[in-house]
Every structure is written in C-alpha cells, then in structure tokens.
mmCIF file with all atom_site columns, C-alpha atoms in Angstrom:
data_model
loop_
_atom_site.group_PDB
_atom_site.id
_atom_site.type_symbol
_atom_site.label_atom_id
_atom_site.label_alt_id
_atom_site.label_comp_id
_atom_site.label_asym_id
_atom_site.label_entity_id
_atom_site.label_seq_id
_atom_site.pdbx_PDB_ins_code
_atom_site.Cartn_x
_atom_site.Cartn_y
_atom_site.Cartn_z
_atom_site.occupancy
_atom_site.B_iso_or_equiv
_atom_site.pdbx_formal_charge
_atom_site.auth_seq_id
_atom_site.auth_comp_id
_atom_site.auth_asym_id
_atom_site.auth_atom_id
_atom_site.pdbx_PDB_model_num
ATOM 1   C CA . SER A 1 1   ? 0.000   0.000  0.000   1.00 41.00 ? 223 SER A CA 1
ATOM 2   C CA . SER A 1 2   ? 1.071   3.592  -0.487  1.00 46.00 ? 224 SER A CA 1
ATOM 3   C CA . GLY A 1 3   ? 1.143   4.469  3.206   1.00 42.00 ? 225 GLY A CA 1
ATOM 4   C CA . ILE A 1 4   ? -1.405  7.265  2.653   1.00 42.00 ? 226 ILE A CA 1
ATOM 5   C CA . ASN A 1 5   ? -4.687  6.937  4.513   1.00 46.00 ? 227 ASN A CA 1
ATOM 6   C CA . ALA A 1 6   ? -7.699  6.239  2.312   1.00 53.00 ? 228 ALA A CA 1
ATOM 7   C CA . GLU A 1 7   ? -9.352  9.633  2.696   1.00 57.00 ? 229 GLU A CA 1
ATOM 8   C CA . TYR A 1 8   ? -6.187  11.570 1.837   1.00 63.00 ? 230 TYR A CA 1
ATOM 9   C CA . GLY A 1 9   ? -5.478  9.192  -1.033  1.00 83.00 ? 231 GLY A CA 1
ATOM 10  C CA . GLU A 1 10  ? -8.934  9.708  -2.487  1.00 85.00 ? 232 GLU A CA 1
ATOM 11  C CA . HIS A 1 11  ? -8.554  13.490 -2.345  1.00 86.00 ? 233 HIS A CA 1
ATOM 12  C CA . VAL A 1 12  ? -5.150  13.343 -4.057  1.00 90.00 ? 234 VAL A CA 1
ATOM 13  C CA . ARG A 1 13  ? -6.541  10.999 -6.718  1.00 90.00 ? 235 ARG A CA 1
ATOM 14  C CA . GLU A 1 14  ? -9.454  13.331 -7.463  1.00 93.00 ? 236 GLU A CA 1
ATOM 15  C CA . GLN A 1 15  ? -7.231  16.418 -7.616  1.00 94.00 ? 237 GLN A CA 1
ATOM 16  C CA . SER A 1 16  ? -4.771  14.589 -9.882  1.00 93.00 ? 238 SER A CA 1
ATOM 17  C CA . VAL A 1 17  ? -7.534  13.599 -12.293 1.00 94.00 ? 239 VAL A CA 1
ATOM 18  C CA . TRP A 1 18  ? -8.820  17.193 -12.289 1.00 96.00 ? 240 TRP A CA 1
ATOM 19  C CA . ALA A 1 19  ? -5.310  18.495 -13.056 1.00 96.00 ? 241 ALA A CA 1
ATOM 20  C CA . LEU A 1 20  ? -4.913  16.001 -15.905 1.00 95.00 ? 242 LEU A CA 1
ATOM 21  C CA . GLY A 1 21  ? -8.257  17.116 -17.327 1.00 96.00 ? 243 GLY A CA 1
ATOM 22  C CA . ASN A 1 22  ? -7.058  20.709 -17.386 1.00 97.00 ? 244 ASN A CA 1
ATOM 23  C CA . ILE A 1 23  ? -3.803  19.760 -19.100 1.00 97.00 ? 245 ILE A CA 1
ATOM 24  C CA . ILE A 1 24  ? -5.601  17.565 -21.633 1.00 97.00 ? 246 ILE A CA 1
ATOM 25  C CA . GLY A 1 25  ? -8.073  20.372 -22.352 1.00 95.00 ? 247 GLY A CA 1
ATOM 26  C CA . ASP A 1 26  ? -5.297  22.793 -23.329 1.00 95.00 ? 248 ASP A CA 1
ATOM 27  C CA . GLY A 1 27  ? -5.129  21.421 -26.875 1.00 95.00 ? 249 GLY A CA 1
ATOM 28  C CA . SER A 1 28  ? -4.288  18.426 -29.005 1.00 95.00 ? 250 SER A CA 1
ATOM 29  C CA . GLU A 1 29  ? -0.550  18.631 -28.310 1.00 96.00 ? 251 GLU A CA 1
ATOM 30  C CA . CYS A 1 30  ? -1.085  18.514 -24.534 1.00 97.00 ? 252 CYS A CA 1
ATOM 31  C CA . ARG A 1 31  ? -3.788  15.849 -24.935 1.00 97.00 ? 253 ARG A CA 1
ATOM 32  C CA . ASP A 1 32  ? -1.506  13.638 -27.010 1.00 97.00 ? 254 ASP A CA 1
ATOM 33  C CA . PHE A 1 33  ? 1.407   14.148 -24.596 1.00 97.00 ? 255 PHE A CA 1
ATOM 34  C CA . VAL A 1 34  ? -0.704  12.952 -21.664 1.00 96.00 ? 256 VAL A CA 1
ATOM 35  C CA . ILE A 1 35  ? -2.143  10.061 -23.705 1.00 97.00 ? 257 ILE A CA 1
ATOM 36  C CA . HIS A 1 36  ? 1.390   9.046  -24.715 1.00 96.00 ? 258 HIS A CA 1
ATOM 37  C CA . HIS A 1 37  ? 2.273   8.807  -21.025 1.00 96.00 ? 259 HIS A CA 1
ATOM 38  C CA . GLY A 1 38  ? -0.481  6.267  -20.376 1.00 95.00 ? 260 GLY A CA 1
ATOM 39  C CA . VAL A 1 39  ? -3.324  8.194  -18.768 1.00 93.00 ? 261 VAL A CA 1
ATOM 40  C CA . THR A 1 40  ? -6.197  6.653  -20.736 1.00 95.00 ? 262 THR A CA 1
ATOM 41  C CA . ASP A 1 41  ? -6.425  3.214  -19.115 1.00 95.00 ? 263 ASP A CA 1
ATOM 42  C CA . PRO A 1 42  ? -6.214  4.463  -15.500 1.00 94.00 ? 264 PRO A CA 1
ATOM 43  C CA . ILE A 1 43  ? -8.871  7.120  -16.169 1.00 95.00 ? 265 ILE A CA 1
ATOM 44  C CA . ILE A 1 44  ? -11.216 4.591  -17.754 1.00 96.00 ? 266 ILE A CA 1
ATOM 45  C CA . ALA A 1 45  ? -10.628 2.171  -14.868 1.00 94.00 ? 267 ALA A CA 1
ATOM 46  C CA . PHE A 1 46  ? -12.281 4.710  -12.547 1.00 94.00 ? 268 PHE A CA 1
ATOM 47  C CA . VAL A 1 47  ? -15.589 4.329  -14.425 1.00 96.00 ? 269 VAL A CA 1
ATOM 48  C CA . THR A 1 48  ? -17.271 1.853  -12.094 1.00 95.00 ? 270 THR A CA 1
ATOM 49  C CA . PRO A 1 49  ? -20.636 1.672  -10.326 1.00 93.00 ? 271 PRO A CA 1
ATOM 50  C CA . ASP A 1 50  ? -18.812 2.282  -7.017  1.00 94.00 ? 272 ASP A CA 1
ATOM 51  C CA . THR A 1 51  ? -17.165 5.555  -8.065  1.00 95.00 ? 273 THR A CA 1
ATOM 52  C CA . PRO A 1 52  ? -18.525 8.493  -6.037  1.00 95.00 ? 274 PRO A CA 1
ATOM 53  C CA . LEU A 1 53  ? -20.694 10.758 -8.176  1.00 96.00 ? 275 LEU A CA 1
ATOM 54  C CA . THR A 1 54  ? -18.552 13.886 -7.789  1.00 95.00 ? 276 THR A CA 1
ATOM 55  C CA . PHE A 1 55  ? -15.465 11.941 -8.860  1.00 96.00 ? 277 PHE A CA 1
ATOM 56  C CA . LEU A 1 56  ? -17.356 10.308 -11.744 1.00 97.00 ? 278 LEU A CA 1
ATOM 57  C CA . ARG A 1 57  ? -18.401 13.757 -12.989 1.00 97.00 ? 279 ARG A CA 1
ATOM 58  C CA . ASN A 1 58  ? -14.746 14.748 -12.982 1.00 97.00 ? 280 ASN A CA 1
ATOM 59  C CA . ILE A 1 59  ? -13.736 11.562 -14.802 1.00 97.00 ? 281 ILE A CA 1
ATOM 60  C CA . VAL A 1 60  ? -16.317 11.957 -17.577 1.00 98.00 ? 282 VAL A CA 1
ATOM 61  C CA . TRP A 1 61  ? -15.194 15.578 -18.041 1.00 98.00 ? 283 TRP A CA 1
ATOM 62  C CA . VAL A 1 62  ? -11.622 14.307 -18.486 1.00 98.00 ? 284 VAL A CA 1
ATOM 63  C CA . ILE A 1 63  ? -12.825 11.687 -20.977 1.00 98.00 ? 285 ILE A CA 1
ATOM 64  C CA . ALA A 1 64  ? -14.641 14.440 -22.897 1.00 97.00 ? 286 ALA A CA 1
ATOM 65  C CA . ASN A 1 65  ? -11.395 16.419 -22.980 1.00 97.00 ? 287 ASN A CA 1
ATOM 66  C CA . LEU A 1 66  ? -9.599  13.329 -24.316 1.00 97.00 ? 288 LEU A CA 1
ATOM 67  C CA . CYS A 1 67  ? -12.080 13.384 -27.202 1.00 96.00 ? 289 CYS A CA 1
ATOM 68  C CA . ARG A 1 68  ? -11.773 17.118 -27.932 1.00 93.00 ? 290 ARG A CA 1
ATOM 69  C CA . ASN A 1 69  ? -9.617  18.924 -30.454 1.00 91.00 ? 291 ASN A CA 1
ATOM 70  C CA . LYS A 1 70  ? -9.631  17.848 -34.065 1.00 88.00 ? 292 LYS A CA 1
ATOM 71  C CA . ASP A 1 71  ? -6.244  19.055 -35.263 1.00 89.00 ? 293 ASP A CA 1
ATOM 72  C CA . PRO A 1 72  ? -5.256  16.276 -35.085 1.00 93.00 ? 294 PRO A CA 1
ATOM 73  C CA . PRO A 1 73  ? -8.131  14.202 -33.740 1.00 94.00 ? 295 PRO A CA 1
ATOM 74  C CA . PRO A 1 74  ? -7.511  11.903 -30.780 1.00 95.00 ? 296 PRO A CA 1
ATOM 75  C CA . PRO A 1 75  ? -5.560  8.735  -31.602 1.00 95.00 ? 297 PRO A CA 1
ATOM 76  C CA . THR A 1 76  ? -7.775  5.921  -32.874 1.00 94.00 ? 298 THR A CA 1
ATOM 77  C CA . ASP A 1 77  ? -6.632  3.531  -30.141 1.00 95.00 ? 299 ASP A CA 1
ATOM 78  C CA . THR A 1 78  ? -7.620  6.086  -27.491 1.00 96.00 ? 300 THR A CA 1
ATOM 79  C CA . VAL A 1 79  ? -11.053 6.461  -29.080 1.00 95.00 ? 301 VAL A CA 1
ATOM 80  C CA . GLN A 1 80  ? -11.459 2.676  -29.097 1.00 96.00 ? 302 GLN A CA 1
ATOM 81  C CA . LYS A 1 81  ? -10.554 2.561  -25.399 1.00 96.00 ? 303 LYS A CA 1
ATOM 82  C CA . VAL A 1 82  ? -12.986 5.292  -24.313 1.00 97.00 ? 304 VAL A CA 1
ATOM 83  C CA . LEU A 1 83  ? -16.010 4.123  -26.306 1.00 97.00 ? 305 LEU A CA 1
ATOM 84  C CA . PRO A 1 84  ? -17.028 1.292  -23.918 1.00 96.00 ? 306 PRO A CA 1
ATOM 85  C CA . ALA A 1 85  ? -16.774 3.704  -20.964 1.00 97.00 ? 307 ALA A CA 1
ATOM 86  C CA . LEU A 1 86  ? -18.853 6.274  -22.847 1.00 97.00 ? 308 LEU A CA 1
ATOM 87  C CA . PHE A 1 87  ? -21.440 3.593  -23.601 1.00 96.00 ? 309 PHE A CA 1
ATOM 88  C CA . ALA A 1 88  ? -21.809 3.021  -19.852 1.00 95.00 ? 310 ALA A CA 1
ATOM 89  C CA . LEU A 1 89  ? -21.778 6.742  -19.056 1.00 97.00 ? 311 LEU A CA 1
ATOM 90  C CA . VAL A 1 90  ? -24.554 7.699  -21.502 1.00 96.00 ? 312 VAL A CA 1
ATOM 91  C CA . GLN A 1 91  ? -26.801 5.335  -19.548 1.00 95.00 ? 313 GLN A CA 1
ATOM 92  C CA . HIS A 1 92  ? -26.112 7.097  -16.241 1.00 96.00 ? 314 HIS A CA 1
ATOM 93  C CA . GLU A 1 93  ? -28.968 8.864  -14.465 1.00 96.00 ? 315 GLU A CA 1
ATOM 94  C CA . ASP A 1 94  ? -26.991 11.992 -13.476 1.00 97.00 ? 316 ASP A CA 1
ATOM 95  C CA . SER A 1 95  ? -27.524 14.900 -15.875 1.00 97.00 ? 317 SER A CA 1
ATOM 96  C CA . GLU A 1 96  ? -23.950 16.214 -15.528 1.00 98.00 ? 318 GLU A CA 1
ATOM 97  C CA . VAL A 1 97  ? -22.469 12.799 -16.319 1.00 98.00 ? 319 VAL A CA 1
ATOM 98  C CA . LEU A 1 98  ? -24.823 12.482 -19.288 1.00 97.00 ? 320 LEU A CA 1
ATOM 99  C CA . THR A 1 99  ? -23.986 15.962 -20.552 1.00 97.00 ? 321 THR A CA 1
ATOM 100 C CA . ASP A 1 100 ? -20.226 15.399 -20.612 1.00 98.00 ? 322 ASP A CA 1
ATOM 101 C CA . ALA A 1 101 ? -20.617 11.893 -22.045 1.00 98.00 ? 323 ALA A CA 1
ATOM 102 C CA . CYS A 1 102 ? -22.719 13.333 -24.868 1.00 97.00 ? 324 CYS A CA 1
ATOM 103 C CA . TRP A 1 103 ? -20.170 16.105 -25.434 1.00 97.00 ? 325 TRP A CA 1
ATOM 104 C CA . ALA A 1 104 ? -17.472 13.442 -25.736 1.00 97.00 ? 326 ALA A CA 1
ATOM 105 C CA . LEU A 1 105 ? -19.502 11.589 -28.363 1.00 96.00 ? 327 LEU A CA 1
ATOM 106 C CA . SER A 1 106 ? -20.192 14.867 -30.142 1.00 95.00 ? 328 SER A CA 1
ATOM 107 C CA . TYR A 1 107 ? -16.468 15.645 -30.300 1.00 94.00 ? 329 TYR A CA 1
ATOM 108 C CA . LEU A 1 108 ? -15.742 12.175 -31.664 1.00 93.00 ? 330 LEU A CA 1
ATOM 109 C CA . THR A 1 109 ? -18.349 12.439 -34.406 1.00 91.00 ? 331 THR A CA 1
ATOM 110 C CA . ASP A 1 110 ? -17.470 16.006 -35.420 1.00 86.00 ? 332 ASP A CA 1
ATOM 111 C CA . GLY A 1 111 ? -14.683 14.987 -37.741 1.00 67.00 ? 333 GLY A CA 1
ATOM 112 C CA . ALA A 1 112 ? -14.048 13.858 -41.254 1.00 62.00 ? 334 ALA A CA 1
ATOM 113 C CA . ASP A 1 113 ? -15.988 10.831 -42.446 1.00 57.00 ? 335 ASP A CA 1
ATOM 114 C CA . ASP A 1 114 ? -12.871 8.638  -42.236 1.00 57.00 ? 336 ASP A CA 1
ATOM 115 C CA . GLN A 1 115 ? -12.675 9.380  -38.488 1.00 50.00 ? 337 GLN A CA 1
ATOM 116 C CA . ILE A 1 116 ? -16.197 8.056  -37.865 1.00 51.00 ? 338 ILE A CA 1
ATOM 117 C CA . GLN A 1 117 ? -16.342 4.282  -37.996 1.00 51.00 ? 339 GLN A CA 1
#
C-alpha cells in the first residue's frame, strides 16, 4: 500500500484527475502528450458503479477532454478505449455525467468521415 490513509489518497486521486483534465483540455498537443504517457487506461478504470458521483463527474469531463480537439483528432486507439466507458456513461442517471458523455460523443463524431467508424 502507499502508506497514505484512504481519505487523503482519495482526495489526491481526485485532484490529480482534475489536473490532468485541465492539461488535456489545453489542446491536441497537450492531450496527445498525456495520452502518450499512459493516462487513458487508469482514467477509464475509474468508471465503475462504485465511483462516487462527484469523482465520476470529474472523470467523464476528463474523458470528454480526451475526445476534444480535431487538429489532429484523438488517436484511434484512445477512441477505441474510451467508447465502452462512454457507452456506460450515456446510460447514467446523473444529468452532468450524461452531458459530458454526450459532449465526448459529439467531439468524436465532429470529424471527417474517415474518423467516424
């Protein structure tokens, strides 16, 4: 274990995800840099039924930022990784989760025809 108590660890985790979302949202170069350093799988792993709602809202916002920026669009393998999570998130009952999940899908489908498969 990390030696950090659970409450402190949860706070640090949530703040870290929020910080990553801000970096990712700064443009495709920042997004791709963070993706290259392996952020996608850990972010997606937080999408579970047990994730607290406030943290889940943060996570789906980060996923939406991963899908933003078209020049260039997100890497295809990243899109393939986030789609199952988005499928789960668009079925969520919380309006904020739904809104960001729909924005993510909107970003993904707002490209050239060869990007939409």
